[in-house]
Amino acid sequence: MIRGFATHEIREQFELNNLWEFSTYEGEHKNEVYKVAVPSCWESYPKFSAYRGKALYRNSFRIGGNVRLNFKGVSYTAKVRFDSEVVVEHYNAYTEFETVIKNVKDGFHNIEVDVDNSFNENSALHIPNDYQSYGGISRPVVIEVVPDVYIKHVYFTPIYEDGNWFGIVKVEIENLSDKVQTLKIKIAIDENEYVFPKVEATGMETIKLVDKFKFDNVEDYELETPKLYMLKAILYIGEKEEPSDDLIERVGFREIHIDGKNLLFNGKKLRIKGFCRHEDHPLFGCALPYEALDYDINLMIDMGANAVRTAHYPNNELFLDLCDEKGILVWEESHARGLSEENMRHKNFDMQSENCISEMIVNHYNHPSILIWGILNECASETEYGKQCYDKQFRQIKELDKSRPTTFASCKIKNDISLDLPDIISFNVYPGWYVDTPEKEFIDDVYEWVQKDTEGCGKPFIISEIGAGAIPGYRTHTNVKWSEERQASILKNQIEAIFSNDDIIGTFIWQFCDVRISEEWFYMRPRSMNNKGIVDEYRRRKLSYDVIKDLFMKQSNYK
Ligand code: ADA
């Protein structure tokens, strides 16, 4: 399944989701050929459940014309060959990439993908960490046939002015041919139809059209009534009446603003009740099927949540589609967790981060559920060099999207020197778990420190992580650490402390479910899992489930 809706009515598109041939280049089962499902992670196959290394995926399909190959996610490096020729290479499990191969002769063609999930000297972001870097073609592979001139992207930014909804629509069109082409773009949302004036695209050029339009009779996108609209962009070439290409996006009419310490959603002061969530499942690795994604969101909704943080990387678009449909707000995060200054000085850090941010924003821009862009979780925001990296990345985000606020989750607390940079201050704190200071005392102290002594003073403030560990099923009246009872009582105190301060916008609980960690990580965790889930890895509820449900249900979506 590619998306939660059809993105084309004209362009030919299909998902290459049948069985692929799979073999590893190394290890005990080297060169043995298996059939595997795509998308999936190889860890889902018992012989490869702990394989870290290189593997080969092969397939063939019938196609002709200008062929667009679009990989929604390969974990975590990919080298793609089409009829034995390398056509695209990509780093990072969590963002999509594409290439167009022009004038392919009609017939059967071979596709091969070298996938590598080994930690090596070229990787700055995928490193041994408190989550697993899985292996495989983990998100859908989409094949399209595009005409010589085709619509590459459509970006929609809703704006509310004088009681009316407007939208800035930006369309990117690529001319693959070497001829000058005259073209026209029509855009439509329900009965609202507009046509951009005719333009000429010279050969091999990408052109951008931008305009602001008024949209009548549209409903607001609200958390309680998340009304979505199909935005259709249709391309006409020359004097032809028949359209030659299209791209359909799904959008919502809502605005996000900051007003002092408040975060406003359509003018109302938001109260965030959220979870941090890794894409992780013992049966599927990071390649959760649609049903499992839906199941996770439904559990969060059942607990009264209204937000999710995609810690610590951009998520599967299908998950974002579900968030759009269900009115769950998203803090979408670029890939990075716990990098030291030394890690940030890695030769590829800047390039890999920059690519991740632009691929995240370019491809996810239109999701009305995305509320905040986050970067660099718990990295070196306490050092001068680290601060420069934060600054650079925030500038990049603002160039790509000025309509959403930015933040980063800091654990440096009183040593942080980068609080002037984001729009929102966010802290990860674990009183009652990693520190013994009573929960309320700790949270009040951090909040007051930010307000008094820092450049974060007066900005919206979020507790981006709270939590405590519990081994699933470990129940004891002694209330000791790692018991479900202890986890529930710590979380109760943490959440009550946050909600007792009306100036704190809310929180994202660490974390939705227990997750596998990479064993190479230096830190020992029981079961080689991060056990702070409110449900375990199979989504079985721990004692804290009902405690959170009770506390979240008492809070409305707005302050
Ligand atoms: C951090 C980090 C998470 C996780 C958590 C924990 O705050 O952001 O990825 O490691 O701590 O469980 O300790």
Coordinates of C-alpha atoms and ligand atoms in Angstrom, one line a residue:
M1 CA 0.0 0.0 0.0
I2 CA 1.6 3.3 -1.1
R3 CA -0.6 6.0 0.5
G4 CA -3.9 6.4 2.3
F5 CA -5.3 7.8 -0.9
A6 CA -4.6 7.7 -4.7
T7 CA -2.0 10.2 -5.7
H8 CA -2.7 9.9 -9.5
E9 CA -5.7 9.4 -11.8
I10 CA -3.8 10.0 -15.0
R11 CA -0.2 8.9 -14.4
E12 CA 0.5 5.1 -14.5
Q13 CA 1.7 3.9 -11.2
F14 CA 2.1 0.6 -9.4
E15 CA 3.8 -0.8 -6.3
L16 CA 6.5 -3.4 -6.8
N17 CA 5.4 -5.3 -3.8
N18 CA 5.6 -8.9 -4.9
L19 CA 8.2 -11.3 -3.7
W20 CA 11.8 -10.3 -4.4
E21 CA 14.9 -12.6 -4.5
F22 CA 17.1 -12.0 -1.5
S23 CA 20.6 -13.1 -0.6
T24 CA 23.3 -11.8 1.7
Y25 CA 26.9 -11.1 0.6
E26 CA 28.3 -12.2 4.0
G27 CA 27.5 -14.4 7.0
E28 CA 26.4 -18.0 7.5
H29 CA 23.9 -18.0 4.7
K30 CA 26.0 -16.0 2.2
N31 CA 24.7 -16.3 -1.4
E32 CA 21.8 -18.6 -0.5
V33 CA 18.8 -17.2 -2.4
Y34 CA 15.4 -16.7 -0.7
K35 CA 12.1 -15.1 -1.6
V36 CA 11.2 -12.2 0.7
A37 CA 8.3 -9.8 0.8
V38 CA 8.9 -6.1 0.1
P39 CA 8.5 -4.0 2.1
S40 CA 10.0 -5.9 5.0
C41 CA 13.1 -6.1 7.2
W42 CA 15.3 -9.1 6.9
E43 CA 15.2 -9.5 10.7
S44 CA 11.7 -10.8 10.2
Y45 CA 13.2 -13.9 8.7
P46 CA 14.6 -16.2 11.4
K47 CA 17.9 -16.9 9.6
F48 CA 18.6 -13.2 9.4
S49 CA 17.1 -12.0 12.6
A50 CA 20.5 -10.7 13.8
Y51 CA 22.2 -10.2 10.4
R52 CA 24.1 -6.9 10.1
G53 CA 25.8 -6.4 6.7
K54 CA 25.2 -6.3 3.0
A55 CA 22.5 -8.0 1.0
L56 CA 21.1 -8.1 -2.5
Y57 CA 17.5 -7.7 -3.6
R58 CA 16.5 -8.6 -7.2
N59 CA 13.3 -8.4 -9.2
S60 CA 12.1 -7.8 -12.7
F61 CA 9.0 -6.1 -14.3
R62 CA 7.6 -5.1 -17.6
I63 CA 7.8 -1.4 -18.3
G64 CA 8.5 1.2 -21.1
G65 CA 8.9 5.0 -21.4
N66 CA 10.3 7.4 -18.8
V67 CA 10.5 5.2 -15.7
R68 CA 10.4 6.9 -12.3
L69 CA 11.7 4.6 -9.5
N70 CA 10.6 5.9 -6.1
F71 CA 11.9 4.1 -2.9
K72 CA 9.9 5.2 0.1
G73 CA 12.6 3.8 2.4
V74 CA 15.6 1.4 2.4
S75 CA 17.4 0.6 5.6
Y76 CA 19.8 2.0 5.5
T77 CA 22.1 2.4 2.5
A78 CA 20.9 1.6 -1.0
K79 CA 22.6 1.2 -4.4
V80 CA 20.1 0.6 -7.1
R81 CA 20.9 -0.9 -10.5
F82 CA 18.5 -0.9 -13.4
D83 CA 19.5 -3.5 -16.1
S84 CA 22.9 -3.7 -14.4
E85 CA 23.6 0.1 -14.5
V86 CA 23.7 2.0 -11.2
V87 CA 20.9 4.6 -11.3
V88 CA 20.7 5.9 -7.8
E89 CA 22.4 5.6 -4.4
H90 CA 21.0 6.7 -1.1
Y91 CA 21.9 6.9 2.6
N92 CA 19.3 6.9 5.5
A93 CA 16.6 4.4 6.3
Y94 CA 13.9 7.0 7.0
T95 CA 13.6 9.2 3.9
E96 CA 12.5 8.5 0.4
F97 CA 14.5 8.9 -2.8
E98 CA 13.8 8.6 -6.6
T99 CA 15.3 8.7 -10.0
V100 CA 13.9 8.9 -13.6
I101 CA 15.4 6.6 -16.3
K102 CA 14.4 8.1 -19.6
N103 CA 13.2 6.3 -22.8
V104 CA 13.2 2.8 -21.5
K105 CA 12.4 0.3 -24.2
D106 CA 9.1 -1.6 -23.6
G107 CA 9.8 -5.0 -22.2
F108 CA 11.1 -6.8 -19.1
H109 CA 13.8 -5.1 -17.1
N110 CA 15.8 -6.1 -14.0
I111 CA 16.2 -4.2 -10.9
E112 CA 18.8 -4.9 -8.2
V113 CA 19.3 -3.2 -4.9
D114 CA 22.4 -3.5 -2.7
V115 CA 21.3 -2.8 0.9
D116 CA 23.7 -2.4 3.8
N117 CA 22.9 -1.9 7.4
S118 CA 26.4 -2.3 8.8
F119 CA 27.8 0.5 11.0
N120 CA 30.8 1.8 9.2
E121 CA 33.1 4.9 9.0
N122 CA 30.8 6.6 6.4
S123 CA 27.7 6.7 8.5
A124 CA 27.2 9.7 10.8
L125 CA 23.5 9.2 11.8
H126 CA 23.1 5.4 11.8
I127 CA 25.3 4.4 14.6
P128 CA 24.9 1.9 17.5
N129 CA 22.1 3.4 19.5
D130 CA 19.1 3.1 21.8
Y131 CA 17.1 1.7 18.8
Q132 CA 17.8 -0.8 16.1
S133 CA 19.0 0.1 12.6
Y134 CA 17.2 -2.7 10.7
G135 CA 18.1 -4.0 7.3
G136 CA 16.0 -4.3 4.2
I137 CA 13.7 -2.5 1.7
S138 CA 11.5 -1.4 4.5
R139 CA 9.0 0.9 2.8
P140 CA 7.1 0.6 -0.5
V141 CA 8.8 0.6 -3.9
V142 CA 6.8 2.6 -6.4
I143 CA 7.2 2.5 -10.2
E144 CA 5.7 5.2 -12.4
V145 CA 5.7 6.0 -16.1
V146 CA 6.0 9.8 -16.5
P147 CA 5.6 11.9 -19.6
D148 CA 8.4 14.1 -20.9
V149 CA 7.0 16.9 -18.8
Y150 CA 5.7 15.9 -15.5
I151 CA 4.6 17.3 -12.1
K152 CA 7.3 16.7 -9.6
H153 CA 5.9 18.3 -6.4
V154 CA 3.0 20.3 -5.2
Y155 CA 3.2 22.2 -1.9
F156 CA 0.2 23.7 -0.2
T157 CA 0.3 26.3 2.6
P158 CA -3.1 27.3 4.1
I159 CA -3.5 30.9 5.3
Y160 CA -6.5 32.4 7.2
E161 CA -7.1 36.1 6.4
D162 CA -10.1 38.3 7.2
G163 CA -12.4 35.4 7.7
N164 CA -11.4 33.5 4.6
W165 CA -9.2 30.6 3.7
F166 CA -6.4 31.1 1.2
G167 CA -3.7 28.7 0.1
I168 CA -0.3 29.3 -1.4
V169 CA 0.2 26.6 -4.0
K170 CA 3.6 25.9 -5.4
V171 CA 4.0 23.5 -8.3
E172 CA 7.3 22.1 -9.5
I173 CA 7.3 20.7 -13.1
E174 CA 10.2 19.0 -14.7
N175 CA 10.9 18.9 -18.5
L176 CA 12.9 15.8 -19.2
S177 CA 13.1 16.4 -22.9
D178 CA 15.5 18.7 -24.7
K179 CA 12.6 20.6 -26.4
V180 CA 10.9 23.8 -25.2
Q181 CA 7.4 22.9 -23.9
T182 CA 4.5 25.2 -23.4
L183 CA 2.4 24.1 -20.4
K184 CA -0.5 25.0 -18.3
I185 CA -1.4 23.8 -14.7
K186 CA -4.9 23.6 -13.4
I187 CA -5.4 23.1 -9.7
A188 CA -8.6 22.2 -7.9
I189 CA -10.0 21.6 -4.5
D190 CA -13.7 20.8 -4.6
E191 CA -15.5 23.5 -6.7
N192 CA -12.5 25.8 -6.3
E193 CA -10.6 25.7 -9.6
Y194 CA -7.7 27.8 -10.8
V195 CA -5.4 27.9 -13.8
F196 CA -1.8 29.2 -13.7
P197 CA -1.0 31.3 -16.8
K198 CA 0.7 29.3 -19.6
V199 CA 4.5 29.1 -19.3
E200 CA 7.4 27.7 -21.3
A201 CA 9.8 25.3 -19.9
T202 CA 13.1 25.0 -21.8
G203 CA 14.7 21.6 -22.3
M204 CA 15.9 19.7 -19.2
E205 CA 14.5 22.5 -16.9
T206 CA 12.6 22.3 -13.6
I207 CA 10.2 25.2 -13.3
K208 CA 8.3 26.5 -10.3
L209 CA 4.9 28.2 -10.3
V210 CA 3.6 29.9 -7.2
D211 CA 0.4 31.7 -6.5
K212 CA -2.1 32.4 -3.7
F213 CA -5.7 31.4 -4.2
K214 CA -8.9 31.9 -2.2
F215 CA -10.8 28.7 -1.3
D216 CA -14.5 29.1 -0.6
N217 CA -16.8 26.7 1.3
V218 CA -14.0 24.7 3.0
E219 CA -14.1 23.5 6.5
D220 CA -11.3 24.0 9.1
Y221 CA -9.1 21.0 9.9
E222 CA -9.7 20.5 13.6
L223 CA -8.4 17.8 15.9
E224 CA -12.0 16.7 16.6
T225 CA -13.1 17.0 13.0
P226 CA -10.0 16.5 10.8
K227 CA -11.5 17.5 7.5
L228 CA -9.2 16.6 4.5
Y229 CA -9.4 17.8 0.9
M230 CA -7.9 16.4 -2.3
L231 CA -5.8 19.0 -4.0
K232 CA -5.5 18.0 -7.7
A233 CA -2.8 19.5 -9.9
I234 CA -3.4 18.7 -13.6
L235 CA -0.9 19.4 -16.4
Y236 CA -1.8 20.3 -20.0
I237 CA 0.8 20.6 -22.8
G238 CA 0.5 23.0 -25.7
E239 CA -3.0 23.4 -27.1
K240 CA -4.0 19.8 -26.2
E241 CA -7.3 19.5 -24.3
E242 CA -6.4 16.1 -22.8
P243 CA -4.4 16.4 -19.6
S244 CA -1.0 14.7 -19.8
D245 CA -0.1 14.3 -16.1
D246 CA -1.4 14.8 -12.6
L247 CA -0.5 14.8 -9.0
I248 CA -3.0 14.6 -6.1
E249 CA -2.1 15.8 -2.6
R250 CA -4.3 15.7 0.5
V251 CA -4.4 18.9 2.5
G252 CA -6.2 20.5 5.4
F253 CA -7.1 24.1 6.3
R254 CA -5.5 25.0 9.6
E255 CA -2.9 27.4 11.0
I256 CA -0.2 27.1 13.6
H257 CA 1.1 30.1 15.4
I258 CA 3.1 30.9 18.4
D259 CA 1.7 33.5 20.8
G260 CA 4.1 34.1 23.7
K261 CA 4.3 30.9 25.7
N262 CA 1.3 29.4 23.8
L263 CA 1.2 27.3 20.7
L264 CA -2.0 28.1 18.8
F265 CA -3.8 25.7 16.5
N266 CA -6.5 27.6 14.5
G267 CA -6.2 30.3 17.2
K268 CA -6.8 28.0 20.2
K269 CA -4.1 27.3 22.9
L270 CA -3.0 23.7 22.4
R271 CA -2.5 21.2 25.2
I272 CA -0.2 18.4 24.0
K273 CA -0.9 14.9 25.3
G274 CA 1.6 12.8 23.3
F275 CA 3.8 9.8 22.9
C276 CA 7.3 9.4 21.5
R277 CA 7.2 6.4 19.2
H278 CA 9.8 4.3 17.4
E279 CA 9.0 2.4 14.2
D280 CA 9.6 -0.9 15.8
H281 CA 7.9 -4.3 16.2
P282 CA 9.3 -7.7 17.0
L283 CA 7.6 -9.3 14.0
F284 CA 8.1 -6.5 11.4
G285 CA 11.2 -4.6 12.5
C286 CA 10.8 -1.0 11.3
A287 CA 8.6 -2.1 8.4
L288 CA 5.2 -2.1 10.1
P289 CA 2.3 -2.9 7.8
Y290 CA -0.6 -0.6 7.6
E291 CA -2.7 -2.6 10.0
A292 CA 0.0 -2.4 12.7
L293 CA 0.5 1.3 12.2
D294 CA -3.3 1.8 12.5
Y295 CA -3.3 -0.4 15.6
D296 CA -0.6 1.8 17.3
I297 CA -2.5 5.0 16.6
N298 CA -5.7 3.5 17.8
L299 CA -4.1 2.6 21.1
M300 CA -2.7 6.1 21.5
I301 CA -6.2 7.5 20.8
D302 CA -7.7 5.1 23.3
M303 CA -5.3 6.5 25.9
G304 CA -6.5 10.0 25.1
A305 CA -3.4 11.2 23.2
N306 CA -3.6 14.0 20.6
A307 CA 0.0 14.0 19.5
V308 CA 3.0 11.8 18.6
R309 CA 6.7 12.5 18.2
T310 CA 8.4 10.5 15.5
A311 CA 11.5 9.9 17.6
H312 CA 14.2 10.0 16.2
Y313 CA 13.7 10.1 12.5
P314 CA 11.1 10.9 9.7
N315 CA 8.3 8.3 9.6
N316 CA 6.6 6.1 7.1
E317 CA 4.2 8.3 5.1
L318 CA 1.3 5.9 5.7
F319 CA 1.7 6.6 9.4
L320 CA 1.5 10.3 8.7
D321 CA -1.6 9.7 6.5
L322 CA -3.3 8.0 9.4
C323 CA -2.4 10.9 11.7
D324 CA -3.9 13.3 9.2
E325 CA -7.1 11.2 9.1
K326 CA -7.4 10.8 12.9
G327 CA -6.4 14.3 14.0
I328 CA -3.2 13.3 15.7
L329 CA -0.6 16.1 15.7
V330 CA 2.9 15.2 14.8
W331 CA 6.3 16.5 15.9
E332 CA 8.3 15.1 13.0
E333 CA 12.0 14.7 13.7
S334 CA 15.0 14.6 11.5
H335 CA 17.3 11.6 12.1
A336 CA 19.8 11.9 15.0
R337 CA 19.9 10.7 18.6
G338 CA 22.5 11.4 21.3
L339 CA 25.3 12.6 19.1
S340 CA 28.4 14.1 20.9
E341 CA 30.4 16.9 19.4
E342 CA 32.8 14.3 18.1
N343 CA 29.9 12.6 16.3
M344 CA 28.8 15.9 14.9
R345 CA 32.3 16.6 13.5
H346 CA 32.0 13.4 11.4
K347 CA 33.0 14.0 7.8
N348 CA 29.5 13.1 6.6
F349 CA 27.4 14.6 9.4
D350 CA 26.5 17.9 7.6
M351 CA 25.7 16.3 4.3
Q352 CA 23.7 13.4 5.7
S353 CA 21.7 15.7 8.0
E354 CA 21.0 18.2 5.3
N355 CA 19.7 15.5 2.9
C356 CA 17.6 14.0 5.7
I357 CA 16.0 17.4 6.5
S358 CA 15.3 18.3 2.9
E359 CA 13.9 14.9 2.0
M360 CA 11.7 15.0 5.1
I361 CA 10.2 18.4 4.5
V362 CA 9.9 18.2 0.7
N363 CA 8.0 14.9 0.9
H364 CA 5.9 15.6 4.0
Y365 CA 5.2 19.3 3.7
N366 CA 1.5 18.9 2.9
H367 CA 0.5 16.8 6.0
P368 CA -1.9 19.0 8.0
S369 CA -1.1 16.9 11.1
I370 CA 2.6 17.9 11.2
L371 CA 2.8 20.6 13.8
I372 CA 6.5 20.9 14.6
W373 CA 9.8 20.1 12.9
G374 CA 12.4 18.7 15.3
I375 CA 16.1 18.1 14.9
L376 CA 19.1 16.6 16.7
N377 CA 17.6 14.9 19.8
E378 CA 20.0 15.1 22.7
C379 CA 23.0 16.2 20.7
A380 CA 25.8 18.6 21.6
S381 CA 23.7 21.7 22.2
E382 CA 25.9 22.6 25.2
T383 CA 29.0 23.2 23.0
E384 CA 29.9 26.0 20.6
Y385 CA 30.4 23.7 17.7
G386 CA 27.2 21.8 18.4
K387 CA 25.4 25.1 18.6
Q388 CA 26.6 26.1 15.1
C389 CA 25.2 22.8 13.7
Y390 CA 21.8 23.4 15.3
D391 CA 21.8 26.9 13.9
K392 CA 22.6 25.7 10.4
Q393 CA 19.9 23.1 10.5
F394 CA 17.3 25.5 11.8
R395 CA 18.1 27.9 9.0
Q396 CA 17.8 25.1 6.5
I397 CA 14.3 24.3 7.8
K398 CA 13.1 27.9 7.7
E399 CA 14.2 28.1 4.1
L400 CA 12.1 25.1 3.3
D401 CA 9.1 25.8 5.5
K402 CA 8.3 29.0 7.5
S403 CA 4.8 27.9 8.4
R404 CA 5.7 25.5 11.2
P405 CA 7.7 26.1 14.4
T406 CA 11.0 24.4 15.2
T407 CA 12.4 22.7 18.2
F408 CA 14.9 20.2 19.6
A409 CA 14.7 17.9 22.5
S410 CA 17.5 18.7 24.9
C411 CA 18.9 16.7 27.9
K412 CA 21.6 19.3 28.6
I413 CA 19.2 21.3 30.7
K414 CA 21.1 24.0 32.6
N415 CA 24.2 23.5 30.4
D416 CA 22.4 24.1 27.2
I417 CA 23.7 27.2 25.3
S418 CA 21.4 26.8 22.2
L419 CA 18.0 27.9 23.6
D420 CA 18.0 31.1 21.5
L421 CA 17.7 29.0 18.3
P422 CA 14.4 27.1 18.3
D423 CA 10.9 28.5 18.4
I424 CA 9.9 26.1 21.1
I425 CA 12.0 25.0 24.1
S426 CA 11.8 21.2 24.8
F427 CA 13.4 19.2 27.5
N428 CA 13.8 15.5 28.1
V429 CA 13.6 14.9 31.8
Y430 CA 13.4 11.7 33.9
P431 CA 12.8 12.7 37.6
G432 CA 12.0 9.6 39.6
W433 CA 13.9 7.4 37.2
Y434 CA 17.4 8.7 36.3
V435 CA 17.4 11.4 39.0
D436 CA 16.0 11.1 42.5
T437 CA 14.7 14.6 42.8
P438 CA 10.9 14.4 43.3
E439 CA 9.1 14.8 40.0
K440 CA 7.2 18.0 40.6
E441 CA 10.2 19.7 42.3
F442 CA 12.4 18.8 39.3
I443 CA 10.0 19.9 36.6
D444 CA 9.1 23.2 38.3
D445 CA 12.8 24.0 38.8
V446 CA 13.6 23.4 35.2
Y447 CA 10.7 25.5 34.0
E448 CA 11.6 28.4 36.3
W449 CA 15.2 28.3 35.3
V450 CA 14.3 28.6 31.6
Q451 CA 12.1 31.6 32.4
K452 CA 14.6 33.4 34.6
D453 CA 18.0 32.9 33.2
T454 CA 17.9 31.9 29.6
E455 CA 17.2 33.0 26.0
G456 CA 14.4 30.4 26.1
C457 CA 12.5 32.7 28.4
G458 CA 9.0 33.5 27.2
K459 CA 9.0 30.8 24.5
P460 CA 6.5 27.9 24.5
F461 CA 7.9 25.0 26.6
I462 CA 7.3 21.3 26.1
I463 CA 8.5 18.3 28.2
S464 CA 9.5 16.2 25.2
E465 CA 10.3 13.1 27.2
I466 CA 9.3 11.7 30.6
G467 CA 9.2 8.1 31.5
A468 CA 10.4 5.1 33.5
G469 CA 11.2 1.5 32.7
A470 CA 9.2 -1.6 33.4
I471 CA 9.9 -5.2 32.4
P472 CA 6.6 -6.4 31.0
G473 CA 4.8 -8.7 33.4
Y474 CA 7.1 -7.9 36.4
R475 CA 4.6 -7.1 39.1
T476 CA 5.4 -6.9 42.7
H477 CA 4.0 -5.2 45.8
T478 CA 7.5 -4.0 46.7
N479 CA 7.2 -1.3 44.0
V480 CA 10.9 -1.7 43.0
K481 CA 12.5 -0.3 39.9
W482 CA 11.6 -2.2 36.7
S483 CA 8.3 -3.3 38.1
E484 CA 5.1 -2.2 36.3
E485 CA 3.9 -0.7 39.6
R486 CA 6.9 1.6 39.9
Q487 CA 6.7 2.7 36.3
A488 CA 3.0 3.6 36.7
S489 CA 3.6 5.6 39.9
I490 CA 6.6 7.6 38.4
L491 CA 4.6 8.4 35.3
K492 CA 1.6 9.5 37.3
N493 CA 3.8 11.9 39.3
Q494 CA 5.5 13.2 36.2
I495 CA 2.3 13.8 34.2
E496 CA 0.5 15.5 37.2
A497 CA 3.5 17.8 37.7
I498 CA 3.4 18.9 34.0
F499 CA -0.3 19.4 33.8
S500 CA -0.3 21.3 37.1
N501 CA 1.7 24.1 35.4
D502 CA -0.6 25.8 32.9
D503 CA 2.4 27.4 31.1
I504 CA 3.8 24.1 30.0
I505 CA 2.2 23.2 26.7
G506 CA 2.3 19.5 27.4
T507 CA 4.4 16.4 27.0
F508 CA 5.4 13.4 24.9
I509 CA 5.8 10.3 27.0
W510 CA 8.9 8.2 26.4
Q511 CA 7.7 5.9 25.0
F512 CA 4.7 4.3 23.3
C513 CA 6.1 0.7 23.1
D514 CA 9.2 -1.2 24.2
V515 CA 11.7 -1.3 21.4
R516 CA 14.8 -3.4 20.4
I517 CA 18.1 -1.6 20.7
S518 CA 21.2 -2.2 18.7
E519 CA 23.3 -4.6 20.7
E520 CA 26.5 -2.8 19.7
W521 CA 25.3 0.2 21.7
F522 CA 27.6 0.7 24.8
Y523 CA 24.7 0.9 27.3
M524 CA 23.4 -2.3 28.7
R525 CA 19.6 -2.6 28.8
P526 CA 17.7 -5.6 30.2
R527 CA 16.4 -7.8 27.3
S528 CA 18.5 -5.6 24.9
M529 CA 15.3 -3.5 24.8
N530 CA 14.4 0.0 25.8
N531 CA 11.7 -1.0 28.4
K532 CA 10.0 2.3 28.9
G533 CA 7.0 1.4 26.7
I534 CA 3.5 1.9 28.0
V535 CA 2.7 -1.2 26.0
D536 CA 5.4 -3.9 25.5
E537 CA 6.8 -4.7 22.1
Y538 CA 3.8 -6.9 21.2
R539 CA 1.5 -4.0 22.3
R540 CA 0.4 -5.7 25.5
R541 CA -0.7 -3.1 28.0
K542 CA 1.4 -2.5 31.1
L543 CA -0.2 -1.1 34.3
S544 CA 0.7 2.4 33.4
Y545 CA -1.7 2.2 30.4
D546 CA -4.8 2.9 32.4
V547 CA -3.0 5.5 34.6
I548 CA -2.1 7.5 31.5
K549 CA -5.5 7.1 30.0
D550 CA -7.1 8.5 33.2
L551 CA -4.7 11.5 33.2
F552 CA -4.9 12.3 29.5
M553 CA -8.7 11.9 29.3
K554 CA -9.1 14.6 32.0
Q555 CA -7.3 17.1 29.9
S556 CA -8.9 18.7 26.9
N557 CA -7.1 19.4 23.6
Y558 CA -6.9 23.1 24.5
K559 CA -6.0 25.1 27.5
Ligands
ADA1 C1 16.7 9.8 25.9 C2 16.6 9.6 24.4 C3 15.8 8.4 24.1 C4 16.0 7.3 25.1 C5 15.7 7.7 26.5 C6 15.9 6.7 27.5 O1 16.1 10.9 26.4 O2 16.1 10.7 23.8 O3 16.1 8.0 22.8 O4 17.3 6.8 25.0 O5 16.5 8.8 26.8 O6 15.2 5.7 27.5 O7 16.8 6.8 28.4

